[in-house]
XYZ file of C-alpha atoms in Angstrom:
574
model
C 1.778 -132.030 50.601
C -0.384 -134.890 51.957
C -4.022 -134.826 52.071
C -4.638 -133.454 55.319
C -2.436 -130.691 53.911
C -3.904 -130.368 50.580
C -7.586 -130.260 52.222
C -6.522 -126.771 54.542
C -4.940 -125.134 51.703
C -8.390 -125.650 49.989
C -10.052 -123.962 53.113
C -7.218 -121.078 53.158
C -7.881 -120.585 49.669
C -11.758 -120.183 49.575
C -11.316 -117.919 52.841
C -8.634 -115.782 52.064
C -10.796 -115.641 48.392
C -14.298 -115.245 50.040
C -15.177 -111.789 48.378
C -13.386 -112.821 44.856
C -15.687 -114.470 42.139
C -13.601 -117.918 41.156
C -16.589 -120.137 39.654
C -19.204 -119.274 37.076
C -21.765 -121.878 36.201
C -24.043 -121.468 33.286
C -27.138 -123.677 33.143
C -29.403 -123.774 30.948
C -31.931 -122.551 29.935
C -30.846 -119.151 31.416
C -27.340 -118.854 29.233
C -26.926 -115.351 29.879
C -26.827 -115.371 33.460
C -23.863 -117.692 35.280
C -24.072 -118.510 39.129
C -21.577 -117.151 40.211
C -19.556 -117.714 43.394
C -17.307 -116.328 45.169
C -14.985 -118.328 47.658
C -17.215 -118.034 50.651
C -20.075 -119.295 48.509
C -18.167 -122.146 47.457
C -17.004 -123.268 50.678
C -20.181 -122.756 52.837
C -22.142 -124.498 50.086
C -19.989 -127.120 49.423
C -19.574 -128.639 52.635
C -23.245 -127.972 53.103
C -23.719 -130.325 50.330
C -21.538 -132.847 51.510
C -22.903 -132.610 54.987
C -26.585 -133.769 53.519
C -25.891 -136.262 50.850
C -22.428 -138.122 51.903
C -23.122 -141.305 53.828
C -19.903 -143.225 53.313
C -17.145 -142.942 55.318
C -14.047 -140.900 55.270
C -11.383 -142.431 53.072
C -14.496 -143.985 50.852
C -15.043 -143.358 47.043
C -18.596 -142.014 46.231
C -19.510 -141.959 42.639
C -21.038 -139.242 41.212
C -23.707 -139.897 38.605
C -24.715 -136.105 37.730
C -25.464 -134.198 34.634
C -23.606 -130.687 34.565
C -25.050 -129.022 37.481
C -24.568 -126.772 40.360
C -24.120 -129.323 42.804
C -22.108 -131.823 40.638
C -19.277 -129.138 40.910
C -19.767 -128.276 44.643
C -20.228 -131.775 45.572
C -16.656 -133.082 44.009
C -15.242 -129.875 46.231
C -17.499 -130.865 49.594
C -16.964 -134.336 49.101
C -12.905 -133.869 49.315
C -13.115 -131.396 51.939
C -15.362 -133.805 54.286
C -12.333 -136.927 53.494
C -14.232 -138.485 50.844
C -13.232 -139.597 48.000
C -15.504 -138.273 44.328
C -15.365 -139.759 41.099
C -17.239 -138.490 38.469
C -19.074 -140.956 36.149
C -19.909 -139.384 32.840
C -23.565 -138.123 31.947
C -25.177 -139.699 28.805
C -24.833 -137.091 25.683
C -26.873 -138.127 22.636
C -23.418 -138.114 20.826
C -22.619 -140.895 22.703
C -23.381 -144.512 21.702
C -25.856 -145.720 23.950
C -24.547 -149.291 24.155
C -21.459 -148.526 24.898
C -22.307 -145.984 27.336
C -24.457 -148.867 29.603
C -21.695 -151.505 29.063
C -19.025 -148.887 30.518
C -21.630 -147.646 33.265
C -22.173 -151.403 34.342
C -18.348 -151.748 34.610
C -18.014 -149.159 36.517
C -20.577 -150.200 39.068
C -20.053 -153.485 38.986
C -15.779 -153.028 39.624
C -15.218 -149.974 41.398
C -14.836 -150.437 44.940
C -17.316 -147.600 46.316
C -19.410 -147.265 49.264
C -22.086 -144.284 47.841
C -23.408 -143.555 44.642
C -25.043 -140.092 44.102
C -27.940 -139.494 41.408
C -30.739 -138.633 40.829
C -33.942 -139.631 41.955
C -35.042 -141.812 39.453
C -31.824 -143.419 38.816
C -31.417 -143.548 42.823
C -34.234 -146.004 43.285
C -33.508 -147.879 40.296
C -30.118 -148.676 40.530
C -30.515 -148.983 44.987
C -31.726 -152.591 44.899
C -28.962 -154.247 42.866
C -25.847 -152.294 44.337
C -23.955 -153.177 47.648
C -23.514 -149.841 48.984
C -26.244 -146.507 49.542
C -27.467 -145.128 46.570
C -28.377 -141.237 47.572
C -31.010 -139.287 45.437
C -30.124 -136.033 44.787
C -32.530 -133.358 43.470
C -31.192 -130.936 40.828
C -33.274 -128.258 39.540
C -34.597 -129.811 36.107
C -33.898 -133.825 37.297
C -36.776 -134.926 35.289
C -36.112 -133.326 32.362
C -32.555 -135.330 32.693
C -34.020 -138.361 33.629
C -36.444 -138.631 31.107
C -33.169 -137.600 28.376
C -30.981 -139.852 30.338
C -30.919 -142.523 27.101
C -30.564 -145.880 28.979
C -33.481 -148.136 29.537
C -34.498 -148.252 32.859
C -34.528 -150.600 34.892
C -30.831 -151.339 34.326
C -29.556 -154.886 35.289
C -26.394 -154.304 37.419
C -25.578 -158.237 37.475
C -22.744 -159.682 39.551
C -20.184 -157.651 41.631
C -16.618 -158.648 41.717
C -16.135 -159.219 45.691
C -14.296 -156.244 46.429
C -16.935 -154.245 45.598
C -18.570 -152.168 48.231
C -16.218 -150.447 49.758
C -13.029 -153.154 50.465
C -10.549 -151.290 47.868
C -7.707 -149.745 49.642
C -6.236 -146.219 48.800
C -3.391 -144.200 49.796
C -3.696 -141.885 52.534
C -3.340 -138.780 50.605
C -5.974 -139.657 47.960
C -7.987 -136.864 46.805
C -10.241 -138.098 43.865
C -10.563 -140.634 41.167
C -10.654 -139.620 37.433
C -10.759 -142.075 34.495
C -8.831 -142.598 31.280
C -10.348 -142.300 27.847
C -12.153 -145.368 27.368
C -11.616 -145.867 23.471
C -10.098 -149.107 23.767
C -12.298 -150.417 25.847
C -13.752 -149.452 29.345
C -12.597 -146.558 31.083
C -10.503 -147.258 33.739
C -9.492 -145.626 37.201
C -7.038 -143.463 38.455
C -6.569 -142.801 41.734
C -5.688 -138.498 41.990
C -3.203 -137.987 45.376
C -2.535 -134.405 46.975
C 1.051 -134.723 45.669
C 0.258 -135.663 42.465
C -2.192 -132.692 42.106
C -0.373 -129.925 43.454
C 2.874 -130.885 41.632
C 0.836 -130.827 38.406
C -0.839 -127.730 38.374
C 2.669 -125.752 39.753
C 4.450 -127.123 36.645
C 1.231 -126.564 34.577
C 1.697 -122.486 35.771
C 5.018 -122.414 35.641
C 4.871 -123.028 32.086
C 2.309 -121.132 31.077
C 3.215 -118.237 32.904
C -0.233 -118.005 34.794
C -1.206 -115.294 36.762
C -4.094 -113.560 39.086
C -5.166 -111.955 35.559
C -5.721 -114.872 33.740
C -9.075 -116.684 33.583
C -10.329 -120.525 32.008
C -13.766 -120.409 29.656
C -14.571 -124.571 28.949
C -17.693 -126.454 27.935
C -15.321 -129.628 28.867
C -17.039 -131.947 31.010
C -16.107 -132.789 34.335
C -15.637 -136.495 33.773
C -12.897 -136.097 31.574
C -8.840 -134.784 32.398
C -8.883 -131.704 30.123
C -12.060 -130.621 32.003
C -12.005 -131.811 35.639
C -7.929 -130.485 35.766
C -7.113 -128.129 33.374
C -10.841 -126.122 33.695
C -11.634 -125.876 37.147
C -8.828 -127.328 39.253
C -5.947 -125.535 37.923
C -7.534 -121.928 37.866
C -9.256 -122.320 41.212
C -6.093 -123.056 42.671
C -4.256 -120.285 41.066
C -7.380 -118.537 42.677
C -8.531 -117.262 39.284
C -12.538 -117.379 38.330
C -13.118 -120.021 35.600
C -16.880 -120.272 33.154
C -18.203 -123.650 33.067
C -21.417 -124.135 30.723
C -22.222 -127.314 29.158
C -21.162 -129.366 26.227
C -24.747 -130.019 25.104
C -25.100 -126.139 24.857
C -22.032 -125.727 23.227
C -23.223 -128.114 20.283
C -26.279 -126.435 20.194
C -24.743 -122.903 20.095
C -20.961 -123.058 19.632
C -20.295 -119.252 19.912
C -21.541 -119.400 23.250
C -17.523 -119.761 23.705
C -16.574 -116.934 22.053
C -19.251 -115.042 24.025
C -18.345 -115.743 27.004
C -14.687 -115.482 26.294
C -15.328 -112.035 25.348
C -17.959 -111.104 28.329
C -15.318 -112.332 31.338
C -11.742 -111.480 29.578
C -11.033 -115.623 29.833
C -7.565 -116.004 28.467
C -6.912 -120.070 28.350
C -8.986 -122.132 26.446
C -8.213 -125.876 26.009
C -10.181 -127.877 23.443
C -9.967 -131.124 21.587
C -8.122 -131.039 17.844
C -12.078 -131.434 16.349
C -13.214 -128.497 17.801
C -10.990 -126.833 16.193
C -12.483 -127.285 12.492
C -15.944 -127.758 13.814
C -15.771 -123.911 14.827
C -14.057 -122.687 11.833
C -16.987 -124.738 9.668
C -19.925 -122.891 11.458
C -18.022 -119.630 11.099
C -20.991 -118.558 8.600
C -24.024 -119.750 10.918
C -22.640 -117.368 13.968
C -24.044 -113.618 14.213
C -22.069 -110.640 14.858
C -18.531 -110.972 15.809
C -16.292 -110.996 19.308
C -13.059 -109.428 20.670
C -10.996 -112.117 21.134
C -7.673 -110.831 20.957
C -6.771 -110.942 24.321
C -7.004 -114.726 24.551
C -3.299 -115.883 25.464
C -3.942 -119.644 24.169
C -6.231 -121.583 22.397
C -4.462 -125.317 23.415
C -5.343 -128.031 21.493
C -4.972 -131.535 23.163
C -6.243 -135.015 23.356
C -6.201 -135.932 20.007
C -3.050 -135.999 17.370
C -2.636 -132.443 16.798
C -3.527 -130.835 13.139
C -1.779 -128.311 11.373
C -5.099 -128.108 9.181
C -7.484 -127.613 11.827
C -5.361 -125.204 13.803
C -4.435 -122.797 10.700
C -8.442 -123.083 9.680
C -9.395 -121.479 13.003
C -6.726 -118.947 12.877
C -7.666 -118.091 9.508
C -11.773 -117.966 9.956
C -11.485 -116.125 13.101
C -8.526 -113.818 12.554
C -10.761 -110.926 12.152
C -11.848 -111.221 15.798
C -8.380 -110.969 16.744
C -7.074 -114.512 16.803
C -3.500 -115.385 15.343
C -1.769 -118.845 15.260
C 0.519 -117.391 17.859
C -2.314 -118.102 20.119
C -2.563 -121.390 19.025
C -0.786 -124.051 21.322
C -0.904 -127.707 21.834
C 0.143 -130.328 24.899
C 0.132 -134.103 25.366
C -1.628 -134.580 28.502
C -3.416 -138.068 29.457
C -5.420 -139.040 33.123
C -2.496 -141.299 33.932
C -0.418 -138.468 34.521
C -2.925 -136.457 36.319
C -3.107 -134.245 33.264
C -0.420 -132.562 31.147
C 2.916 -133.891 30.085
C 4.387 -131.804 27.775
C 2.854 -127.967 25.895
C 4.171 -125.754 23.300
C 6.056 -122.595 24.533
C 2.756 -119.315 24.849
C 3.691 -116.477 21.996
C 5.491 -118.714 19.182
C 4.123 -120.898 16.787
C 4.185 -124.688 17.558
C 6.668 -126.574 15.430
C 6.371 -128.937 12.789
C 8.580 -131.977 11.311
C 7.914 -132.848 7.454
C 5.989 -136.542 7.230
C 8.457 -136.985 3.806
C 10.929 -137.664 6.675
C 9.682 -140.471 8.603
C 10.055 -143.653 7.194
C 6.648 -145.120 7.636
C 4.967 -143.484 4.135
C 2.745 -146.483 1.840
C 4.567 -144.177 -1.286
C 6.785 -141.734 -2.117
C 5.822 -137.896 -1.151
C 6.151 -137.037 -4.566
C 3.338 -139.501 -6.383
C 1.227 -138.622 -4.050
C -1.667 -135.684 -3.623
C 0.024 -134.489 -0.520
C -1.875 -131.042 -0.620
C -5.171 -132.694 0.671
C -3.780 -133.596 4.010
C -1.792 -131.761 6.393
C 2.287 -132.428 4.835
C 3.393 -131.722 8.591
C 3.811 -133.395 11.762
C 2.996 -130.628 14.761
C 4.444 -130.387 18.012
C 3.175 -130.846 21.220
C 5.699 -129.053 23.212
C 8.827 -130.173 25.312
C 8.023 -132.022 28.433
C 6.708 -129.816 32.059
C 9.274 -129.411 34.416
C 9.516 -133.088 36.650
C 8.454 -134.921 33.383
C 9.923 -137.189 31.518
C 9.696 -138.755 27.425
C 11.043 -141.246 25.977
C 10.314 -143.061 22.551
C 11.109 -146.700 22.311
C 10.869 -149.670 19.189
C 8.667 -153.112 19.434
C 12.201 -154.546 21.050
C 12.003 -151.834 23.942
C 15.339 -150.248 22.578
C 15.590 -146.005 23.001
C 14.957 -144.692 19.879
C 16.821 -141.873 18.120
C 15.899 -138.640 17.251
C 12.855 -138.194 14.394
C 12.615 -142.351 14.671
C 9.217 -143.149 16.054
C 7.655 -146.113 18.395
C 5.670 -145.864 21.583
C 5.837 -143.042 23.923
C 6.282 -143.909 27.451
C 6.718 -141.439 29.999
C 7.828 -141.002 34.189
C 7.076 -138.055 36.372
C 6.386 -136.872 39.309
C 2.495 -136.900 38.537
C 2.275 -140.510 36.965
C -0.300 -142.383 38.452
C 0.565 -145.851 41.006
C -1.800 -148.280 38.311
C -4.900 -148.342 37.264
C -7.167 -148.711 40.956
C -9.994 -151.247 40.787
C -11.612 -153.993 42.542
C -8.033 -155.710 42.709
C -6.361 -152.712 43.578
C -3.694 -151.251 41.637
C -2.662 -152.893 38.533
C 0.510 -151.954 37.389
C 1.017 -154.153 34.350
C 1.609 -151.129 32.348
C 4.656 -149.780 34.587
C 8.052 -150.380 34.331
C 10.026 -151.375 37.538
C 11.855 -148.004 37.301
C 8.722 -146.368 36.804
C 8.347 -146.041 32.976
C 4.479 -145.870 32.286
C 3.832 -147.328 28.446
C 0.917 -144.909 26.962
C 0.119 -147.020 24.304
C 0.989 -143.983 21.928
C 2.916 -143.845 19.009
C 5.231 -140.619 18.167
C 8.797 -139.486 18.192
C 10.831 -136.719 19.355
C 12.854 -133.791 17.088
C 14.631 -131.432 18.911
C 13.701 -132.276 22.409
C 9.795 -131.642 20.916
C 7.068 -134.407 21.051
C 5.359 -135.607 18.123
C 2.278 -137.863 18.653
C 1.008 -139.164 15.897
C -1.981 -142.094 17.205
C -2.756 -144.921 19.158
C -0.269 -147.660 18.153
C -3.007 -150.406 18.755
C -4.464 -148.585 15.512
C -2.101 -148.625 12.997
C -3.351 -150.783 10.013
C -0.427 -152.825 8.288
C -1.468 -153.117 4.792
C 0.863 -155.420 2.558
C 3.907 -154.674 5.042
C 2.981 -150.850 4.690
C 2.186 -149.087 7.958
C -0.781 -146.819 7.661
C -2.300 -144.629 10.236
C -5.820 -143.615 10.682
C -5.786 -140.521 11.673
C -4.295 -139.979 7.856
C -7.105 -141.438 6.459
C -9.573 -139.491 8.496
C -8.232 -135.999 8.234
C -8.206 -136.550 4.119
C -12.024 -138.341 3.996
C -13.318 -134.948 6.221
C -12.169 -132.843 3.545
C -14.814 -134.408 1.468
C -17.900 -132.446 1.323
C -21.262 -134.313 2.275
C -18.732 -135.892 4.797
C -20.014 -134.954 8.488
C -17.467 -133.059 9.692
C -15.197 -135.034 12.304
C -17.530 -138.185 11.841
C -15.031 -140.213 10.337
C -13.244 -143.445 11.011
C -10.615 -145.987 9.767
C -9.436 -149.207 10.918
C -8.116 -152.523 9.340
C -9.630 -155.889 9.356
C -7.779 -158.839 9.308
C -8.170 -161.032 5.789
C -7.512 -164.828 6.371
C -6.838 -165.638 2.691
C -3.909 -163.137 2.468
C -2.690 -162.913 5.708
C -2.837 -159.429 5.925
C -5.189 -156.414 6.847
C -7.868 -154.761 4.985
C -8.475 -150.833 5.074
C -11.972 -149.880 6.030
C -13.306 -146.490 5.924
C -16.905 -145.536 7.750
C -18.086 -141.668 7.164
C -21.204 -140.053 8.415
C -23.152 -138.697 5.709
C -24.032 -134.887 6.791
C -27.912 -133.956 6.911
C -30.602 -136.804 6.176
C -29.673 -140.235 4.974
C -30.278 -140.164 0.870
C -29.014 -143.581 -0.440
C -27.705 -143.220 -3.667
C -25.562 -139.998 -2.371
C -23.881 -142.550 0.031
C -23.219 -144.659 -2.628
C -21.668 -141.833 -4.636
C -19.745 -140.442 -2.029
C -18.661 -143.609 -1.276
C -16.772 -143.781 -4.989
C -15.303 -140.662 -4.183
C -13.839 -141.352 -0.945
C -12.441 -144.489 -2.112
C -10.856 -142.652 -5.084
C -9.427 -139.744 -2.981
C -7.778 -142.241 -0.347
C -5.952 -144.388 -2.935
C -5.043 -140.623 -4.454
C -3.683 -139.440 -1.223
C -2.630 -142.797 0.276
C -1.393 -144.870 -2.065
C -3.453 -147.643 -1.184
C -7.045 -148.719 -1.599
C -9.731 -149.297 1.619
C -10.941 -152.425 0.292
C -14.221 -151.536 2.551
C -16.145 -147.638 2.472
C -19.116 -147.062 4.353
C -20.746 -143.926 4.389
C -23.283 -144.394 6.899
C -26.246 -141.755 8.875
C -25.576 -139.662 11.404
C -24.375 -140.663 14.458
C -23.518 -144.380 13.226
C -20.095 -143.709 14.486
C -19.974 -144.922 17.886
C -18.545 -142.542 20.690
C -16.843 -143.485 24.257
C -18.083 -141.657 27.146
C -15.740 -139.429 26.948
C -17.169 -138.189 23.865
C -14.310 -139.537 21.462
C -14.979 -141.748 18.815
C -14.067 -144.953 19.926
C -12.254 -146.682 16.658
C -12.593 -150.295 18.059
C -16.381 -150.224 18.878
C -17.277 -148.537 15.504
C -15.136 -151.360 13.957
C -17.620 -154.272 15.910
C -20.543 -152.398 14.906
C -19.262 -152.538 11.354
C -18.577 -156.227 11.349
C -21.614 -157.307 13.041
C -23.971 -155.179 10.580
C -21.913 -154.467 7.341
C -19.765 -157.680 7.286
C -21.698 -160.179 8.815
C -25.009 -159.837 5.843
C -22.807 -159.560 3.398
C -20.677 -162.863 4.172
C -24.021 -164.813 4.759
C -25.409 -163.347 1.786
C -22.260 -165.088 -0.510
């Protein structure tokens, strides 16, 4: 299907659909009372949207600088109906680091070969002067209330533009969209979402999950990120299902607004991130009344390393309202690949692979307090239909079953390289198509196993150690914000090796001597649990930890934030 193609079976679909409900917004502050709209609404109002604010061409990216919003939804649907080209840039969150949030914004601006930018008023005429192309004001209901919380000094300096920005960028014919990676390495980067790619995607994505016309989505994901953008509004609207899209500010503010609304419109998928998982189950106490949840065919956890811990937590806190860990699933999904690449099989238990039996422990199992951290490994499912997995060692050879190394993958959804100023760079592509994720797992069984980001493995005296085990023990620590907690490894010149460095949030206001004494604590647990000592813990106030604008904590930037203000005094202090 090109995009011609792709753009009529939208049409059909809202048409054919123009009496049936498929979109619910919820916008604050009126919780209790989505839009909703029904496939005439969306069509006639998208495309009336497009018609007023797109001024770039057809075939031309325009980014869309929106907080969650009525018109940030029907805009990304007019925009690709009208030949344009959308590409959501994320909204500032006060979880999110506001440095880092202005350095990636800048980037984007600065590299992205666009011809429109779409924002708000304020924003409009501030960022207008410095950018090559139109920069379109659009009026939400509420836009001053989100421009005075947008969290960036104004006026923002764009600076320099590489030269293809401004519309020069090529892109294939059948482009639909552009969606962005991560960002926790560094900036986010683009990928460049064609017809075939989509509609391939979300017919293996049903396939697997056996999706039907009863089925529903319920997400507070934003729209800027994969799991939100694909899996929450693109695959059930073209299954021609209704999805519920509220807002992940409200969600922090009242998290069993999800189970709510699970409950009031019979949604059945949920995806969320591994840390929403325990962050539910720890407010279990705070949340009145209950919900009827047990018609919810999966809770899926993905884009994080998957934890048996968190996932058995929820089961247990909520099992009274009907969920069981048979509802609990997981997949491997990443932007590069549109979204999904693997998921557990719906009704059975995801499976798990003993840690005792990789060979990558700092100790043996057995002198070790193995009961604080999850003793497991847990599946993210077998590969979708058209995808393919492959583990591989630092010298590129296969590896064998249970061995781990990076994860590279090749399907029919993979992206053609990341799309910028320069076009696409395909550095990280084989020639026969192997895409390198970066990720480090293995495979038992023909089931994937990811266990981090390779690029954050800490090698400690020869011993690998990853951080996502240091993490998942240090948030079992109470005082410890919950899911606030990083650990990296900094490089010591003397003895050639790396350091361990642990940074926790400390939950409610900052007392100093509890820091201090939770500090002891978390350095005797680790060395407990580990078998090795962080030569550095910091337990710091909240929201020290710096996020990416995706709303994951971003392990590198925390780690320059650390060296420039824990470090740095300290060494000029000696």
């Amino acid at each position: 299907m090109d995009g011609t193609e792709f753009r009529g079976e939208l049409r059909s679909l809202l048409e054919q659909n123009r009496d049936t409900i498929l979109l619910r917004i919820v916008l604050s502050p009126d919780l209790a009372n989505p839009i909703e709209l029904t496939g005439a609404d969306i069509l006639s109002l998208a495309l009336a949207l497009a018609k007023r604010y797109a001024a770039a061409s057809a075939s031309e990216v325009v980014l869309l600088l929106l907080p969650h919003s009525l018109e940030l939804f029907l805009l990304h649907l007019g925009l690709i109906l009208n030949e344009r080209l959308p590409a959501i840039l994320p909204w500032p969150t006060t979880r999110i680091d506001p440095e880092k949030y202005q350095r990636n914004l800048l980037h984007q601006l600065r590299h992205l070969p666009a011809s429109q930018i779409i924002t708000l008023p304020l924003l409009a005429n501030n960022l207008g002067p410095g950018l090559p192309y139109t920069a379109t004001a659009c009026a939400i209901e509420g836009a001053a209330e989100y421009e005075k919380g947008f969290g960036i000094s104004l006026p923002l300096e764009i600076g320099e533009h590489s030269a293809a920005a401004g519309g020069s960028g090529k892109v294939p014919r059948d482009a639909l969209f552009l969606q962005f990676s991560g960002g926790t390495t560094g900036a986010q980067k683009s990928v460049v979402v064609t017809a075939p790619m989509l509609t391939k995607q979300l017919e293996r994505l049903r396939q697997n999950l056996g999706y039907s016309l009863r089925d529903s989505v319920v997400s507070w994901l934003p729209m800027y990120h994969d799991m939100g953008l694909i899996a929450c509004l693109w695959f059930p609207l073209w299954q021609r299902t209704p999805s519920l899209q509220f807002s992940a500010s409200d969600w922090l503010l009242k998290p069993d607004l999800l189970f709510r609304f699970m409950e009031r419109y019979g949604g059945t998928f949920c995806w969320l991130p591994n840390f929403a998982f325990s962050y539910l189950a720890g407010l279990r106490e705070r949340m009145k009344g209950s919900h009827a949840l047990g018609h919810v065919r999966a809770w899926i956890n993905c884009s994080e390393p998957v934890r048996l811990r968190s996932m058995k937590g929820f089961a247990e806190t909520f099992a009274e309202w009907g969920v069981g860990m048979g509802a609990l699933q997981a997949s491997y999904a990443m932007a590069e690949n549109v979204f999904a690449v693997t998921q557990t099989t719906l009704g059975t238990i995801p499976a798990t692979f003993p840690r005792s039996r990789l060979r990558h422990r700092a100790a043996e199992p057995d002198r070790l307090a193995f009961d604080l951290i999850d003793d497991v490994y847990v599946s993210s499912g077998q590969p979708l239909a058209g995808m393919e997995v492959r583990i591989v060692n630092d010298g590129g050879e296969l590896c064998t079953d249970a061995q781990p190394g990076e994860i590279r993958i090749r399907t029919e959804s993979l992206f053609a390289g990341y799309w910028g100023s320069e076009g696409f760079v395909t550095t990280s592509l084989s020639a026969d198509g192997w895409y390198s994720t970066g990720d480090y797992g293995f495979v038992a069984d023909g089931e994937l196993y990811v266990i981090g980001r390779l690029k954050d493995i800490i090698i400690v005296g020869g011993q690998n150690v990853f951080p996502e085990d240091i993490e998942v023990v240090v948030n079992s620590v109470a005082g410890v914000y919950p899911g606030r907690v990083v650990a990296f490894g900094i490089q010591d010149q003397e003895s050639g090796t790396e350091n361990m460095a642990v940074v926790a949030e400390l939950r409610g206001p900052y007392d100093a001597k509890a820091a201090v004494a939770l500090e002891r604590q978390i350095h005797k647990l680790v060395m407990a649990t580990a078998g090795i000592a962080p030569r550095y813990v910091a337990v710091v106030p909240e929201r020290w930890i710096v996020k990416s604008t995706a709303g994951k904590i971003s392990r590198r930037d925390t780690r320059q934030r650390f060296l420039q203000e824990r470090l740095a005094p300290r060494a000029q202090s000696v």
